[in-house]
PDB file of C-alpha atoms and ligand atoms in Angstrom:
ATOM      1  CA  MET A 113     168.031  23.975 -45.674  1.00  0.00           C
ATOM      2  CA  TYR A 114     170.539  25.359 -48.120  1.00  0.00           C
ATOM      3  CA  ASP A 115     169.039  28.042 -50.328  1.00  0.00           C
ATOM      4  CA  LEU A 116     169.678  27.079 -53.948  1.00  0.00           C
ATOM      5  CA  ALA A 117     168.372  30.428 -55.211  1.00  0.00           C
ATOM      6  CA  GLU A 118     171.014  32.136 -53.103  1.00  0.00           C
ATOM      7  CA  GLY A 119     173.614  29.821 -54.600  1.00  0.00           C
ATOM      8  CA  ILE A 120     172.514  30.712 -58.114  1.00  0.00           C
ATOM      9  CA  ALA A 121     172.645  34.413 -57.298  1.00  0.00           C
ATOM     10  CA  LEU A 122     176.151  33.948 -55.927  1.00  0.00           C
ATOM     11  CA  PHE A 123     177.208  32.100 -59.071  1.00  0.00           C
ATOM     12  CA  GLN A 124     175.854  34.851 -61.294  1.00  0.00           C
ATOM     13  CA  ARG A 125     177.409  37.605 -59.216  1.00  0.00           C
ATOM     14  CA  ASP A 126     180.877  36.144 -58.557  1.00  0.00           C
ATOM     15  CA  THR A 127     181.693  32.925 -60.394  1.00  0.00           C
ATOM     16  CA  PHE A 128     180.240  33.521 -63.824  1.00  0.00           C
ATOM     17  CA  PRO A 129     181.830  36.948 -64.456  1.00  0.00           C
ATOM     18  CA  ALA A 130     185.238  35.508 -63.579  1.00  0.00           C
ATOM     19  CA  LYS A 131     184.760  32.798 -66.224  1.00  0.00           C
ATOM     20  CA  ALA A 132     182.797  34.848 -68.742  1.00  0.00           C
ATOM     21  CA  ASP A 133     185.300  34.246 -71.545  1.00  0.00           C
ATOM     22  CA  LEU A 134     185.274  30.507 -70.905  1.00  0.00           C
ATOM     23  CA  PHE A 135     181.482  30.332 -70.941  1.00  0.00           C
ATOM     24  CA  ALA A 136     181.345  32.452 -74.103  1.00  0.00           C
ATOM     25  CA  HIS A 137     183.629  29.900 -75.744  1.00  0.00           C
ATOM     26  CA  LEU A 138     181.662  26.957 -74.335  1.00  0.00           C
ATOM     27  CA  ALA A 139     178.379  28.376 -75.589  1.00  0.00           C
ATOM     28  CA  THR A 140     179.219  26.981 -79.021  1.00  0.00           C
ATOM     29  CA  THR A 141     181.857  24.360 -78.219  1.00  0.00           C
ATOM     30  CA  HIS A 142     181.552  21.025 -76.429  1.00  0.00           C
ATOM     31  CA  ARG A 143     184.831  19.111 -76.539  1.00  0.00           C
ATOM     32  CA  PRO A 144     185.340  17.335 -73.208  1.00  0.00           C
ATOM     33  CA  HIS A 145     188.514  15.252 -73.074  1.00  0.00           C
ATOM     34  CA  THR A 146     187.299  12.768 -70.489  1.00  0.00           C
ATOM     35  CA  LEU A 147     184.223  10.705 -69.712  1.00  0.00           C
ATOM     36  CA  PHE A 148     184.068  10.559 -65.944  1.00  0.00           C
ATOM     37  CA  VAL A 149     181.891   7.837 -64.435  1.00  0.00           C
ATOM     38  CA  GLY A 150     181.376   8.482 -60.758  1.00  0.00           C
ATOM     39  CA  CYS A 151     179.010   7.705 -57.938  1.00  0.00           C
ATOM     40  CA  SER A 152     175.983   9.931 -57.377  1.00  0.00           C
ATOM     41  CA  ASP A 153     177.293  10.398 -53.840  1.00  0.00           C
ATOM     42  CA  ALA A 154     177.180  14.111 -53.035  1.00  0.00           C
ATOM     43  CA  ARG A 155     180.705  14.038 -51.625  1.00  0.00           C
ATOM     44  CA  VAL A 156     182.346  12.959 -54.857  1.00  0.00           C
ATOM     45  CA  VAL A 157     182.486  16.042 -57.088  1.00  0.00           C
ATOM     46  CA  PRO A 158     184.312  15.192 -60.331  1.00  0.00           C
ATOM     47  CA  GLU A 159     185.357  18.726 -61.314  1.00  0.00           C
ATOM     48  CA  LEU A 160     186.522  19.535 -57.805  1.00  0.00           C
ATOM     49  CA  ILE A 161     188.726  16.482 -57.282  1.00  0.00           C
ATOM     50  CA  THR A 162     190.290  16.723 -60.751  1.00  0.00           C
ATOM     51  CA  GLY A 163     190.661  20.493 -60.826  1.00  0.00           C
ATOM     52  CA  SER A 164     188.642  20.629 -64.026  1.00  0.00           C
ATOM     53  CA  GLU A 165     186.886  23.580 -65.569  1.00  0.00           C
ATOM     54  CA  PRO A 166     183.419  23.529 -67.141  1.00  0.00           C
ATOM     55  CA  GLY A 167     183.599  21.850 -70.524  1.00  0.00           C
ATOM     56  CA  GLU A 168     186.347  19.381 -69.631  1.00  0.00           C
ATOM     57  CA  LEU A 169     184.476  16.412 -68.183  1.00  0.00           C
ATOM     58  CA  PHE A 170     181.513  14.563 -69.618  1.00  0.00           C
ATOM     59  CA  VAL A 171     179.988  13.062 -66.508  1.00  0.00           C
ATOM     60  CA  ILE A 172     177.808  10.070 -65.755  1.00  0.00           C
ATOM     61  CA  ARG A 173     176.959   9.588 -62.111  1.00  0.00           C
ATOM     62  CA  THR A 174     175.048   6.561 -60.907  1.00  0.00           C
ATOM     63  CA  ALA A 175     174.480   4.850 -57.581  1.00  0.00           C
ATOM     64  CA  GLY A 176     177.689   2.931 -56.930  1.00  0.00           C
ATOM     65  CA  ASN A 177     179.317   4.278 -60.129  1.00  0.00           C
ATOM     66  CA  LEU A 178     177.854   1.296 -61.931  1.00  0.00           C
ATOM     67  CA  VAL A 179     177.819   0.976 -65.717  1.00  0.00           C
ATOM     68  CA  PRO A 180     175.868  -2.093 -66.791  1.00  0.00           C
ATOM     69  CA  ALA A 181     177.456  -4.204 -69.507  1.00  0.00           C
ATOM     70  CA  TYR A 182     176.151  -3.401 -72.953  1.00  0.00           C
ATOM     71  CA  HIS A 183     172.654  -4.555 -73.795  1.00  0.00           C
ATOM     72  CA  PRO A 184     170.844  -3.767 -77.066  1.00  0.00           C
ATOM     73  CA  ALA A 185     167.909  -2.318 -75.134  1.00  0.00           C
ATOM     74  CA  ALA A 186     169.787   0.890 -74.661  1.00  0.00           C
ATOM     75  CA  ASP A 187     169.290   3.014 -71.605  1.00  0.00           C
ATOM     76  CA  GLY A 188     170.401   6.486 -70.646  1.00  0.00           C
ATOM     77  CA  ILE A 189     173.760   5.307 -69.403  1.00  0.00           C
ATOM     78  CA  ALA A 190     174.579   3.368 -72.578  1.00  0.00           C
ATOM     79  CA  ALA A 191     173.455   6.332 -74.674  1.00  0.00           C
ATOM     80  CA  SER A 192     175.676   8.702 -72.706  1.00  0.00           C
ATOM     81  CA  VAL A 193     178.665   6.378 -73.084  1.00  0.00           C
ATOM     82  CA  GLU A 194     178.050   6.088 -76.816  1.00  0.00           C
ATOM     83  CA  TYR A 195     177.608   9.826 -77.258  1.00  0.00           C
ATOM     84  CA  ALA A 196     180.750  10.664 -75.269  1.00  0.00           C
ATOM     85  CA  VAL A 197     182.878   8.297 -77.303  1.00  0.00           C
ATOM     86  CA  SER A 198     181.330   8.474 -80.776  1.00  0.00           C
ATOM     87  CA  ALA A 199     180.160  12.084 -80.970  1.00  0.00           C
ATOM     88  CA  LEU A 200     182.403  13.922 -78.547  1.00  0.00           C
ATOM     89  CA  GLY A 201     185.491  11.802 -79.080  1.00  0.00           C
ATOM     90  CA  VAL A 202     186.692  11.651 -75.495  1.00  0.00           C
ATOM     91  CA  SER A 203     190.165  10.159 -75.297  1.00  0.00           C
ATOM     92  CA  ARG A 204     189.880   8.799 -71.772  1.00  0.00           C
ATOM     93  CA  ILE A 205     187.264   7.161 -69.564  1.00  0.00           C
ATOM     94  CA  VAL A 206     187.635   7.153 -65.818  1.00  0.00           C
ATOM     95  CA  VAL A 207     185.542   5.055 -63.457  1.00  0.00           C
ATOM     96  CA  CYS A 208     185.858   6.522 -59.993  1.00  0.00           C
ATOM     97  CA  GLY A 209     184.754   4.682 -56.879  1.00  0.00           C
ATOM     98  CA  HIS A 210     185.039   6.157 -53.418  1.00  0.00           C
ATOM     99  CA  SER A 211     185.444   5.398 -49.744  1.00  0.00           C
ATOM    100  CA  GLY A 212     182.315   4.909 -47.683  1.00  0.00           C
ATOM    101  CA  CYS A 213     180.161   4.197 -50.745  1.00  0.00           C
ATOM    102  CA  GLY A 214     176.596   3.471 -49.635  1.00  0.00           C
ATOM    103  CA  ALA A 215     175.957   1.123 -52.537  1.00  0.00           C
ATOM    104  CA  MET A 216     179.101  -0.903 -51.903  1.00  0.00           C
ATOM    105  CA  THR A 217     178.438  -0.935 -48.178  1.00  0.00           C
ATOM    106  CA  ALA A 218     174.967  -2.339 -48.796  1.00  0.00           C
ATOM    107  CA  LEU A 219     176.485  -5.091 -50.942  1.00  0.00           C
ATOM    108  CA  ALA A 220     179.436  -5.860 -48.700  1.00  0.00           C
ATOM    109  CA  GLU A 221     177.296  -6.057 -45.595  1.00  0.00           C
ATOM    110  CA  ASN A 222     174.303  -7.706 -47.266  1.00  0.00           C
ATOM    111  CA  HIS A 223     171.910  -4.984 -46.201  1.00  0.00           C
ATOM    112  CA  ASP A 224     168.210  -5.742 -46.422  1.00  0.00           C
ATOM    113  CA  LEU A 225     167.088  -3.727 -49.453  1.00  0.00           C
ATOM    114  CA  SER A 226     163.512  -5.045 -49.547  1.00  0.00           C
ATOM    115  CA  ALA A 227     162.202  -1.520 -48.921  1.00  0.00           C
ATOM    116  CA  MET A 228     164.265  -0.275 -51.883  1.00  0.00           C
ATOM    117  CA  PRO A 229     163.490  -2.796 -54.645  1.00  0.00           C
ATOM    118  CA  THR A 230     164.793  -0.546 -57.428  1.00  0.00           C
ATOM    119  CA  THR A 231     168.122  -0.132 -55.682  1.00  0.00           C
ATOM    120  CA  ALA A 232     168.329  -3.859 -55.017  1.00  0.00           C
ATOM    121  CA  GLU A 233     167.629  -4.618 -58.666  1.00  0.00           C
ATOM    122  CA  TRP A 234     170.111  -1.991 -59.839  1.00  0.00           C
ATOM    123  CA  LEU A 235     172.923  -3.388 -57.730  1.00  0.00           C
ATOM    124  CA  ARG A 236     172.105  -6.898 -58.955  1.00  0.00           C
ATOM    125  CA  ARG A 237     171.646  -5.942 -62.599  1.00  0.00           C
ATOM    126  CA  ALA A 238     174.886  -4.073 -62.857  1.00  0.00           C
ATOM    127  CA  GLY A 239     176.748  -7.201 -61.835  1.00  0.00           C
ATOM    128  CA  ALA A 240     178.589  -5.553 -59.014  1.00  0.00           C
ATOM    129  CA  SER A 241     181.235  -7.823 -57.640  1.00  0.00           C
ATOM    130  CA  SER A 242     180.454 -10.576 -55.234  1.00  0.00           C
ATOM    131  CA  THR A 243     180.934 -10.193 -51.538  1.00  0.00           C
ATOM    132  CA  GLU A 244     183.432 -13.041 -51.396  1.00  0.00           C
ATOM    133  CA  THR A 245     186.466 -11.491 -49.842  1.00  0.00           C
ATOM    134  CA  VAL A 246     189.087 -12.272 -47.268  1.00  0.00           C
ATOM    135  CA  ASP A 247     189.890  -8.615 -46.846  1.00  0.00           C
ATOM    136  CA  THR A 248     189.242  -7.307 -43.365  1.00  0.00           C
ATOM    137  CA  ASP A 249     187.883  -4.126 -44.866  1.00  0.00           C
ATOM    138  CA  LYS A 250     185.113  -5.542 -47.005  1.00  0.00           C
ATOM    139  CA  VAL A 251     183.803  -2.212 -48.217  1.00  0.00           C
ATOM    140  CA  SER A 252     187.100  -0.790 -49.460  1.00  0.00           C
ATOM    141  CA  HIS A 253     187.903  -4.123 -51.097  1.00  0.00           C
ATOM    142  CA  LEU A 254     184.550  -4.172 -52.847  1.00  0.00           C
ATOM    143  CA  VAL A 255     184.921  -0.523 -53.908  1.00  0.00           C
ATOM    144  CA  ARG A 256     188.104  -1.424 -55.794  1.00  0.00           C
ATOM    145  CA  GLU A 257     186.742  -4.676 -57.225  1.00  0.00           C
ATOM    146  CA  ASN A 258     183.639  -2.842 -58.346  1.00  0.00           C
ATOM    147  CA  VAL A 259     185.713  -0.238 -60.208  1.00  0.00           C
ATOM    148  CA  ARG A 260     187.465  -3.093 -62.045  1.00  0.00           C
ATOM    149  CA  ALA A 261     184.113  -4.682 -62.883  1.00  0.00           C
ATOM    150  CA  GLN A 262     182.680  -1.436 -64.237  1.00  0.00           C
ATOM    151  CA  VAL A 263     185.734  -0.755 -66.411  1.00  0.00           C
ATOM    152  CA  ALA A 264     185.249  -4.246 -67.846  1.00  0.00           C
ATOM    153  CA  ASN A 265     181.551  -3.521 -68.400  1.00  0.00           C
ATOM    154  CA  LEU A 266     182.429  -0.316 -70.240  1.00  0.00           C
ATOM    155  CA  ALA A 267     184.603  -2.244 -72.656  1.00  0.00           C
ATOM    156  CA  THR A 268     181.551  -4.267 -73.753  1.00  0.00           C
ATOM    157  CA  HIS A 269     179.902  -1.154 -75.186  1.00  0.00           C
ATOM    158  CA  PRO A 270     180.446  -1.199 -78.966  1.00  0.00           C
ATOM    159  CA  ALA A 271     181.591   2.424 -79.223  1.00  0.00           C
ATOM    160  CA  VAL A 272     184.155   1.849 -76.484  1.00  0.00           C
ATOM    161  CA  ALA A 273     185.305  -1.442 -77.993  1.00  0.00           C
ATOM    162  CA  ARG A 274     185.822   0.257 -81.359  1.00  0.00           C
ATOM    163  CA  ALA A 275     187.754   3.138 -79.806  1.00  0.00           C
ATOM    164  CA  LEU A 276     189.906   0.686 -77.839  1.00  0.00           C
ATOM    165  CA  ALA A 277     190.667  -1.296 -80.984  1.00  0.00           C
ATOM    166  CA  ALA A 278     191.692   1.931 -82.705  1.00  0.00           C
ATOM    167  CA  HIS A 279     193.857   2.941 -79.720  1.00  0.00           C
ATOM    168  CA  ALA A 280     191.809   6.113 -79.560  1.00  0.00           C
ATOM    169  CA  ILE A 281     190.846   5.792 -75.915  1.00  0.00           C
ATOM    170  CA  THR A 282     192.225   4.661 -72.571  1.00  0.00           C
ATOM    171  CA  LEU A 283     190.289   3.286 -69.600  1.00  0.00           C
ATOM    172  CA  HIS A 284     191.193   4.055 -66.007  1.00  0.00           C
ATOM    173  CA  GLY A 285     189.987   3.034 -62.570  1.00  0.00           C
ATOM    174  CA  TRP A 286     190.302   5.320 -59.570  1.00  0.00           C
ATOM    175  CA  VAL A 287     189.229   5.369 -55.960  1.00  0.00           C
ATOM    176  CA  PHE A 288     188.681   8.668 -54.163  1.00  0.00           C
ATOM    177  CA  ASP A 289     189.213   8.663 -50.400  1.00  0.00           C
ATOM    178  CA  ILE A 290     186.877  11.222 -48.882  1.00  0.00           C
ATOM    179  CA  ALA A 291     188.731  11.630 -45.582  1.00  0.00           C
ATOM    180  CA  SER A 292     192.159  12.319 -47.102  1.00  0.00           C
ATOM    181  CA  GLY A 293     191.233  13.679 -50.527  1.00  0.00           C
ATOM    182  CA  MET A 294     193.597  11.137 -52.094  1.00  0.00           C
ATOM    183  CA  VAL A 295     192.846   9.589 -55.455  1.00  0.00           C
ATOM    184  CA  SER A 296     194.508   6.231 -56.082  1.00  0.00           C
ATOM    185  CA  ALA A 297     194.613   4.217 -59.268  1.00  0.00           C
ATOM    186  CA  VAL A 298     193.106   0.753 -59.403  1.00  0.00           C
ATOM    187  CA  ASP A 299     195.684  -1.537 -60.953  1.00  0.00           C
ATOM    188  CA  ASN A 300     194.804  -3.420 -64.120  1.00  0.00           C
ATOM    189  CA  PRO A 301     191.309  -2.040 -64.302  1.00  0.00           C
TER     190      PRO A 301
HETATM  191 ZN1   ZN B 283     178.966   5.737 -53.754  1.00  0.00          ZN
END
């Protein structure tokens, strides 16, 4: 098993000193330019694939990069969206799906999720796209459709709707391909 303590020691010995000035600045400043909504999948690392430094991305990661449509009974995701837009003033929101997504695979292939009722409910609740598709590659089709659906869900959040109306924010849909490292835009997200 990977030794996290060793990783921390390595960070403190090598990485942190090289970015000491940046961290000194960030100690009192939090001005990320982008809200990045990605999958919790360990292979999709927002800062790595966008070449971002600490302090640049405000990140929400959920199973299947799902953002439920706004509901008054706020949850942690809605609160994070609101905070990013209203308090931090991000100028861009990216929803990033990815190849080989476990959540989308479970949906596309109608996996039996009876042993994971919370996951089943989550995938249902977030209104992830239907499995109706003529595409031969059901998973990659659903990954893209799901990104579109989540961008639409984001727009239902009042803070996002206000920022959109004020032309203060732009919404983007991406798909990250793990095998090639390519990031492609989802049209008309
Ligand atoms: Zn995923």
